[in-house]
CSV table of C-alpha atoms in Angstrom, one decimal:
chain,number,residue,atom,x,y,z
H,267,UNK,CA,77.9,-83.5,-113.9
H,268,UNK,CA,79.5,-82.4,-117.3
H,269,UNK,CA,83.0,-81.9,-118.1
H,270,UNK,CA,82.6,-78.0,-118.7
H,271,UNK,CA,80.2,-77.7,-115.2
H,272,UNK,CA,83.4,-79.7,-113.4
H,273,UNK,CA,86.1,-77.5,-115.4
H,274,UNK,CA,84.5,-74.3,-114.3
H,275,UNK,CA,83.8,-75.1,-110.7
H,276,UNK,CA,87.1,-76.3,-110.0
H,277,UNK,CA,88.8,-73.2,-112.1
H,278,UNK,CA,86.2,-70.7,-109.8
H,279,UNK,CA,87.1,-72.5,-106.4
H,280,UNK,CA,90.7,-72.1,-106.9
H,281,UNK,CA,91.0,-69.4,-108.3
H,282,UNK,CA,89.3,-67.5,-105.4
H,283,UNK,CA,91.4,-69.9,-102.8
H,284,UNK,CA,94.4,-68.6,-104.5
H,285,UNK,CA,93.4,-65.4,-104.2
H,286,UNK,CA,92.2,-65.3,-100.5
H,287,UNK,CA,95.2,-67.1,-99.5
H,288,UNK,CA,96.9,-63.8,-101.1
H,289,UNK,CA,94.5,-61.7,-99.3
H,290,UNK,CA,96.0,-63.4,-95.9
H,291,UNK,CA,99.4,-63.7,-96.3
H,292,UNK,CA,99.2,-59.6,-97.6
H,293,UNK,CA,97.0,-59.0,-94.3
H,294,UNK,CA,94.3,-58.0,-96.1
H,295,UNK,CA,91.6,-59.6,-95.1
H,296,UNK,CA,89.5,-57.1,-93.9
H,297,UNK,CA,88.7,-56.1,-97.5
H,298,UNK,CA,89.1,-59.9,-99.4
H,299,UNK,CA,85.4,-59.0,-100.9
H,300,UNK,CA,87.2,-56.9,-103.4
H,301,UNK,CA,90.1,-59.4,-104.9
H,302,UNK,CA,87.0,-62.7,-104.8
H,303,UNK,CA,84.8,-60.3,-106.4
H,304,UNK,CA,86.7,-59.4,-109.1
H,305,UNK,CA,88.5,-62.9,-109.4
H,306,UNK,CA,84.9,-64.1,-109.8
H,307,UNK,CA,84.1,-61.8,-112.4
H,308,UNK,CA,86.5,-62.7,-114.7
H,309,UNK,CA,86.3,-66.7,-114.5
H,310,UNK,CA,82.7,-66.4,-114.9
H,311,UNK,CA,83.5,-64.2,-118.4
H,312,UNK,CA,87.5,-65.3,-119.5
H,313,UNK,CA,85.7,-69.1,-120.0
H,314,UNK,CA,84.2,-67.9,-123.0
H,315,UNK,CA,86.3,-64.6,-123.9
H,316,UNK,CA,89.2,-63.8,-125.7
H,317,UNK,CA,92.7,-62.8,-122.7
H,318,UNK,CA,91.9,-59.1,-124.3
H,319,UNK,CA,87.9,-59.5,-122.6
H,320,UNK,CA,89.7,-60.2,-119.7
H,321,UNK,CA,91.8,-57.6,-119.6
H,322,UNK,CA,89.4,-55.2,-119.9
H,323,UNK,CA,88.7,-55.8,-116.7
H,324,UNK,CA,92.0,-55.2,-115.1
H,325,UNK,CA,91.6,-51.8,-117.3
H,326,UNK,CA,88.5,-50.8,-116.1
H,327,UNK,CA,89.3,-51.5,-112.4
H,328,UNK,CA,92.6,-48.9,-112.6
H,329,UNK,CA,90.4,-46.6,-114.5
H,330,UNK,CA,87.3,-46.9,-112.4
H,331,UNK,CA,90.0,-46.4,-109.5
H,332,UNK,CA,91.4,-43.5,-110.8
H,333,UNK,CA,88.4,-41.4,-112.2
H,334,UNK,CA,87.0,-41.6,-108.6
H,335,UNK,CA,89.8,-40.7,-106.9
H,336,UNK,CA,90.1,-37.6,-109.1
H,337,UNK,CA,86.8,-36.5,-109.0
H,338,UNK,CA,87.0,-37.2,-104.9
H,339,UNK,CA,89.5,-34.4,-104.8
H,340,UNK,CA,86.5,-32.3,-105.9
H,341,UNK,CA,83.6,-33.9,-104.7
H,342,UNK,CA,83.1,-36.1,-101.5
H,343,UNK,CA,81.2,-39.2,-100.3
H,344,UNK,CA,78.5,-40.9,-103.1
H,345,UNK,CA,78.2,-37.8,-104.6
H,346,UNK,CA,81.7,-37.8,-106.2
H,347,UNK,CA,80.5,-41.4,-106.6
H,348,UNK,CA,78.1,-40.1,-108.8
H,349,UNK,CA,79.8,-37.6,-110.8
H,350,UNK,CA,82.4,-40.5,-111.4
H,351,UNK,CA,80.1,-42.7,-112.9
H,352,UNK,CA,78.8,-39.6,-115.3
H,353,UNK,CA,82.5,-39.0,-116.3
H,354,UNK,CA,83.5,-42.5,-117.2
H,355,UNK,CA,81.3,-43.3,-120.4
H,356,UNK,CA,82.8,-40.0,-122.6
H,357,UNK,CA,86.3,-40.8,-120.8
H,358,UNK,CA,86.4,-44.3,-122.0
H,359,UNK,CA,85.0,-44.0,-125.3
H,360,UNK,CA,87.8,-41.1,-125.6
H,361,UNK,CA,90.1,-43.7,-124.5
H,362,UNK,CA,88.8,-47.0,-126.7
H,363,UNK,CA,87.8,-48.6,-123.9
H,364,UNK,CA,84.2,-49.1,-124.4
H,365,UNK,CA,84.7,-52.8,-122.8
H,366,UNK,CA,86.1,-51.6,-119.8
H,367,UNK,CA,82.6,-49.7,-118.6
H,368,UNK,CA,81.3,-52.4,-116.4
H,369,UNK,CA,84.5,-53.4,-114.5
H,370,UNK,CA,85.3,-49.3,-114.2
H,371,UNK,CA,81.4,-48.8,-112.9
H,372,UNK,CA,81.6,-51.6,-110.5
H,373,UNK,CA,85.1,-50.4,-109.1
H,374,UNK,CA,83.6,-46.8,-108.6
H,375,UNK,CA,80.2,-48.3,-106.8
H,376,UNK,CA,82.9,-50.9,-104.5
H,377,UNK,CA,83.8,-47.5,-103.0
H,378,UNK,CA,80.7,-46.9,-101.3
H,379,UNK,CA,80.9,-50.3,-99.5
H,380,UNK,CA,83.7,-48.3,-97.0
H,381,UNK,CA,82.1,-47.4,-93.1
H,382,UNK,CA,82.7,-44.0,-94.3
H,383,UNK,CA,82.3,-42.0,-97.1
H,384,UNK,CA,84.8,-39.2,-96.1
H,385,UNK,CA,87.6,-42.3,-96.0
H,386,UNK,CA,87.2,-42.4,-99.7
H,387,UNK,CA,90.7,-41.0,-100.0
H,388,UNK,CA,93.8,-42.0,-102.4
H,389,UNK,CA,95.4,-44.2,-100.1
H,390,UNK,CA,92.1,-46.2,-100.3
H,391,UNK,CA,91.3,-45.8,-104.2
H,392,UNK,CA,94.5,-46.9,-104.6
H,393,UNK,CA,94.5,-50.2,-102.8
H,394,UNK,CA,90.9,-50.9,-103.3
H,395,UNK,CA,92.2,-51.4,-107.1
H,396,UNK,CA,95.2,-53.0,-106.6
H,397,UNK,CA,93.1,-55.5,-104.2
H,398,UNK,CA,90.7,-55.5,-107.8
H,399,UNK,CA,93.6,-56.0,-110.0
H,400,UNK,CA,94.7,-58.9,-108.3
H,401,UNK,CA,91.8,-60.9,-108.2
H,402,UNK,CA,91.5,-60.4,-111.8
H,403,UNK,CA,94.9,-61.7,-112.4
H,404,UNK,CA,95.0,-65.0,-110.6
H,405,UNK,CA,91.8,-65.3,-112.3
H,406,UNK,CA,93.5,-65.0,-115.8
H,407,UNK,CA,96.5,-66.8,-114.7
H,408,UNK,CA,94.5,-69.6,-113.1
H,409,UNK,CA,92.7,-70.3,-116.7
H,410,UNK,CA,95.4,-69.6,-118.6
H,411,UNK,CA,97.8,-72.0,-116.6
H,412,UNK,CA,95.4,-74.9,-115.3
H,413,UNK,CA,92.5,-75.0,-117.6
H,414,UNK,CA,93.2,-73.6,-120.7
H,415,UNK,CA,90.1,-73.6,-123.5
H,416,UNK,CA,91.1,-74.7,-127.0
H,417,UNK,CA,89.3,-73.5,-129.3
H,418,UNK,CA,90.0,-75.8,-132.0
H,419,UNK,CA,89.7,-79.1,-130.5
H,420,UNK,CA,86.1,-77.9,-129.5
H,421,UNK,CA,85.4,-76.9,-133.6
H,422,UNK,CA,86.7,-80.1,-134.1
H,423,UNK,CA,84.4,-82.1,-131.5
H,424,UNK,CA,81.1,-80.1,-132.9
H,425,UNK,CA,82.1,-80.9,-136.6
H,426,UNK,CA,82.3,-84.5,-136.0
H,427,UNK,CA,79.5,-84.7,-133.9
H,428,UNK,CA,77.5,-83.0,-136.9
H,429,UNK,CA,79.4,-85.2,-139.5
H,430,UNK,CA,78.5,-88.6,-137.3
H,431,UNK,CA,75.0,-87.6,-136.8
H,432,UNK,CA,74.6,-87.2,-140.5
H,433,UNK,CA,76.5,-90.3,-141.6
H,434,UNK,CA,74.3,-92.5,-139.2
H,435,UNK,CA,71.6,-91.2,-141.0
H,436,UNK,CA,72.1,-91.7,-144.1
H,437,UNK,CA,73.0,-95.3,-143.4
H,438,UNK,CA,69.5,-95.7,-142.4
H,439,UNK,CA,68.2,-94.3,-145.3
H,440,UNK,CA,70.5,-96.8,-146.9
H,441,UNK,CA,68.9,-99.6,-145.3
H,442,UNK,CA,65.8,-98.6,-145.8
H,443,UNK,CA,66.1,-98.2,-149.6
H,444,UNK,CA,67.7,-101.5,-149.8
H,445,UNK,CA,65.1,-102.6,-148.0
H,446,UNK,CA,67.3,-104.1,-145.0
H,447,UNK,CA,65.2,-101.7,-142.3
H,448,UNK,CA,62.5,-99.1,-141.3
H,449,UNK,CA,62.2,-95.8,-142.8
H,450,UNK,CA,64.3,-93.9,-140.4
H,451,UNK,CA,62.7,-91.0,-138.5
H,452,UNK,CA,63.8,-87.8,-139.3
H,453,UNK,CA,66.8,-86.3,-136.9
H,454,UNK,CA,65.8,-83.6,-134.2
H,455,UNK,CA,67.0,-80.6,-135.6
H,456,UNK,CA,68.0,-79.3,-131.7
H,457,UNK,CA,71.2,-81.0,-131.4
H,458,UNK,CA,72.1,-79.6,-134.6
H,459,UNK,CA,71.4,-76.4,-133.8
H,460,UNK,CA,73.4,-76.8,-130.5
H,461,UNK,CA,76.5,-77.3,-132.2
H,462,UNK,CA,76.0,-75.3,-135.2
H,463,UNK,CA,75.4,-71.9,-132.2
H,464,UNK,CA,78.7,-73.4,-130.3
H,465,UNK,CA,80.4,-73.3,-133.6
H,466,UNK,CA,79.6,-69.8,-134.2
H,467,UNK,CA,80.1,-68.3,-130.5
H,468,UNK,CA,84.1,-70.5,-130.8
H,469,UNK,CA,84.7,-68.6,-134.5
H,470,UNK,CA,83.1,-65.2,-133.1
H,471,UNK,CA,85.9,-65.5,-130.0
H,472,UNK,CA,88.9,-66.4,-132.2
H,473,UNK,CA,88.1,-63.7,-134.7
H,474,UNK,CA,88.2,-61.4,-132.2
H,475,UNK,CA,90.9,-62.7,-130.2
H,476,UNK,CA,94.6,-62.6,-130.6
H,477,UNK,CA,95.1,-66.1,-132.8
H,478,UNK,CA,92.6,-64.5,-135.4
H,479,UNK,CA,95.5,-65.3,-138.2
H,480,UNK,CA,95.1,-68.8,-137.1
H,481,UNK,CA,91.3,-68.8,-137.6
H,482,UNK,CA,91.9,-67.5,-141.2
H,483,UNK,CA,94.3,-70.0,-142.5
H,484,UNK,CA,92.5,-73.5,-140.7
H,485,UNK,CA,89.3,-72.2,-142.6
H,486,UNK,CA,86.7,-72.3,-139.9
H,487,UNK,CA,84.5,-69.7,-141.1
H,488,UNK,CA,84.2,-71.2,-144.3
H,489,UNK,CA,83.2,-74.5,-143.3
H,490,UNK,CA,81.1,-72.9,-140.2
H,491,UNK,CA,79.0,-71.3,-143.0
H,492,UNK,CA,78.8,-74.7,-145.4
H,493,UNK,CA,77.2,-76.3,-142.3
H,494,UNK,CA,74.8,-74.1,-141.2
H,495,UNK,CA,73.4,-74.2,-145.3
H,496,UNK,CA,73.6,-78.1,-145.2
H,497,UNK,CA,71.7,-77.6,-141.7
H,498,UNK,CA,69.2,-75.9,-143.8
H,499,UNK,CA,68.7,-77.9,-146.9
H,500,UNK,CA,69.0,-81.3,-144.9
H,501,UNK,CA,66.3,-80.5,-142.6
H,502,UNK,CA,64.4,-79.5,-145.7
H,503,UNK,CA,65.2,-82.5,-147.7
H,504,UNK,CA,64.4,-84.8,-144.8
H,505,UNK,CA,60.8,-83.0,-144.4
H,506,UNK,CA,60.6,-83.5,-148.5
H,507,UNK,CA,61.6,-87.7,-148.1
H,508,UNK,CA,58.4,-87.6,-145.4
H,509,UNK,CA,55.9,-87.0,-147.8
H,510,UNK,CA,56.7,-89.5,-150.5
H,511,UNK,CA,55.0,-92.9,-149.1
H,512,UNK,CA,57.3,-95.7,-148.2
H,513,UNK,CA,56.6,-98.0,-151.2
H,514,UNK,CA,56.8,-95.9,-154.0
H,515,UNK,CA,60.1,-94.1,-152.4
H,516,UNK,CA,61.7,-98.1,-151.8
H,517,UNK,CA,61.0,-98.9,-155.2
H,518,UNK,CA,62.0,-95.3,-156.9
H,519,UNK,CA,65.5,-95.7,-158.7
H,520,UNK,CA,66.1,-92.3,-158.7
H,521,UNK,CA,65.6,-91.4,-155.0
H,522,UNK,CA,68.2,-94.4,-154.4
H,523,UNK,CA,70.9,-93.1,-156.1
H,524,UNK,CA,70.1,-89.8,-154.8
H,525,UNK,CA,70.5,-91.2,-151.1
H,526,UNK,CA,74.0,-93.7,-152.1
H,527,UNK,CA,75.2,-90.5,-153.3
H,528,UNK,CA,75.0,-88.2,-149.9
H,529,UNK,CA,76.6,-90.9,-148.0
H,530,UNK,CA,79.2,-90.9,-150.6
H,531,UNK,CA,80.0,-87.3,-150.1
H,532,UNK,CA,79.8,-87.5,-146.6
H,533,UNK,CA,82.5,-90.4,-146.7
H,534,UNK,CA,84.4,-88.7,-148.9
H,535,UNK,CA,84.0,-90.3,-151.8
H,536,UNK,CA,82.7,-86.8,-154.0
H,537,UNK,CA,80.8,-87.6,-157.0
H,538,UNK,CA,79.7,-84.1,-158.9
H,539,UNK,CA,76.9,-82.5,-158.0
H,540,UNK,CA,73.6,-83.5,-160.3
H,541,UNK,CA,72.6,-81.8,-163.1
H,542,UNK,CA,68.7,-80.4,-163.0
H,543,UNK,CA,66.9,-83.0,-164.8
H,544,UNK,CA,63.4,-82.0,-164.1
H,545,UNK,CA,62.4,-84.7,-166.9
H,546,UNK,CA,63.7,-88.1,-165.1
H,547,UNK,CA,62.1,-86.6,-161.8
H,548,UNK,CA,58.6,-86.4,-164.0
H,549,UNK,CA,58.9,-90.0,-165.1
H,550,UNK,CA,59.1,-90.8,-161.4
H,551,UNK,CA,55.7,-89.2,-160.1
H,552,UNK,CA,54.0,-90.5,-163.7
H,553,UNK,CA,55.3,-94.1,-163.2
H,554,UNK,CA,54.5,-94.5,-159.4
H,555,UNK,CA,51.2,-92.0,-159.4
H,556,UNK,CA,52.8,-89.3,-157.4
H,557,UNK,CA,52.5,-85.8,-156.9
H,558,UNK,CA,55.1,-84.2,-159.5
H,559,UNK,CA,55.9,-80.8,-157.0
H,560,UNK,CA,57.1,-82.7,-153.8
H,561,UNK,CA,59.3,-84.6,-156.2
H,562,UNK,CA,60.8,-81.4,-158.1
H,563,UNK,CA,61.0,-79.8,-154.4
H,564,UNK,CA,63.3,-82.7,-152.8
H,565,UNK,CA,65.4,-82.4,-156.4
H,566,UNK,CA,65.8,-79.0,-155.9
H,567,UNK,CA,66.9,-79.2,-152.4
H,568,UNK,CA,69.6,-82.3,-153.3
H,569,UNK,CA,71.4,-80.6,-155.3
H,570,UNK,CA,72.6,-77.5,-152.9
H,571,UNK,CA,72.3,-80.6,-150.1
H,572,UNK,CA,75.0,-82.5,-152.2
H,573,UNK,CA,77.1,-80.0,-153.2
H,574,UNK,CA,77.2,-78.6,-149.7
H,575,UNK,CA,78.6,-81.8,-148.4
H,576,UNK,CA,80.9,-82.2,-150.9
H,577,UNK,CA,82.6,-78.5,-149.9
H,578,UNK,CA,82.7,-80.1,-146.2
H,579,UNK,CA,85.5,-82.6,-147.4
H,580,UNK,CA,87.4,-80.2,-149.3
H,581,UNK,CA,87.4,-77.9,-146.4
H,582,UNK,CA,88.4,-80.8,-143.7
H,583,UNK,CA,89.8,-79.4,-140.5
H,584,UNK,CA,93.3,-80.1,-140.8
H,585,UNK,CA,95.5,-81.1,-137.5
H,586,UNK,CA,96.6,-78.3,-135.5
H,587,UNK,CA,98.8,-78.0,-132.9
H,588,UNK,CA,96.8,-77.3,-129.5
């Protein structure tokens, strides 16, 4: 079992203890559906949402809870139901709370749950949501309090898992052009990926979320965008190194210094970014008999490779306080 499975099932199962003990020691057990509902709601969503997302939910649960009740006055049973669900999409928009919609829908819908549809009156609107409301707050205060999420030391873990992955490699291609070991396979580009989306979905939820000023000044989009274009030229320039055969690459000058200088970068040791020299690259395929166009391609895709790497290190995360 992962870390983040454990994290969430223990958040889930005490946050709905906590909030069925509440239900008992309020004597309300007879509707404890309501509060576990809404507590499981927001735990399943506030793991990966900024406290506003959450929110939302406690803002859609008095809304949903008042709309119906309003419309009940006119309209009984699922049919003001019905009319309440019509009336909360133009009422919410009005309001800016587009978010809200779901939690206010599902409030509404709870109300049909009741033995009786003539019950539906303001005494039970009213605690129906406050039974909603505090589900969704142990929920909150449960994450908040017990497992908090940080943001940044997740950014952190992806980039160094991207930065290790790449460094290993290049250490193989090393070896391999020092002749010390095998011509290393090419890295899967799935693991990549899996970080590089991570990375994105953590930056999306901070610049959205009430720390966005924080997001700005640590540089994250920056560097999230640097990777996911070294992402791109490295799995190109890997596909490139493929097609050149093993002797001829080993023996090539130019494709050694090109490979010493990416692990350079990625230790940060910079060296500036190569010049175009489409004549040196020439010399290469006339010297060892290959193709000339794989050999401009790979040069073409070093250089953005190189420079990319080199804008990693001057955007280093720097230490933040959790």
């Amino acid at each position: 079992m992962s870390n983040a499975l454990l994290r969430n099932s223990l958040k889930l199962a005490v946050a709905v203890f906590i909030t069925a003990t509440i239900a008992v020691w309020t004597e309300r057990i007879e509707f404890v559906w309501y509060p576990i509902l809404a507590a499981i709601i927001v735990v399943d969503d506030n793991d990966d949402q900024t406290i506003s997302a959450a929110s939302a939910r406690i803002l859609g649960t008095v809304a949903g809870g008042l709309i119906t009740f309003i419309v009940h006055t006119i309209l009984s049973g699922w049919m003001g139901v019905l009319v309440s669900l019509i009336l909360m999409i133009p009422v919410l928009q009005a309001l800016g709370w587009q978010s809200a919609l779901g939690t206010a829908s599902l409030t509404s819908i709870m109300f049909l749950m009741i033995p009786s549809h003539v019950a539906l009156n303001w005494n039970y609107v009213f605690n129906r949501a406050l039974d909603t409301v505090a589900g969704c707050i142990v929920a909150i205060l449960v994450g908040l309090l017990f497992w908090p999420r940080n943001s940044y030391r997740e950014l952190g873990a992806a980039d160094q898992r991207l930065r290790s992955s790449l460094q290993h490699q290049l250490q193989r291609y090393a070896d391999w052009v020092r002749h010390q070991a095998e011509r290393p396979t090419p890295l899967n580009p799935a693991p990549l990926t899996g970080d590089l989306v991570r990375m994105e979905q953590l930056v999306s939820r901070e610049r959205s979320g009430p720390r966005h000023s924080r997001l700005r000044t640590s540089r994250w989009e920056q560097r999230l965008r640097l990777w996911q274009l070294t992402q791109s030229h490295w799995v190109s320039w890997e596909r490139l190194m493929q097609t050149i055969p093993e002797p001829n690459a080993q023996r090539a000058e130019l494709i050694r210094t090109a490979v010493l200088a990416l692990g350079d970068q990625l230790e940060a040791r910079p060296r500036p970014t190569p010049q175009r020299d489409a004549r040196a690259w020439q010399q290469l395929a006339e010297q060892e008999r290959l193709p000339l166009l794989p050999l401009l391609a790979l040069a073409e895709e070093l250089r953005p490779l190189h420079a990319c790497l080199g804008g990693l290190n001057r955007l280093a995360p720097r230490p933040l306080q959790p």
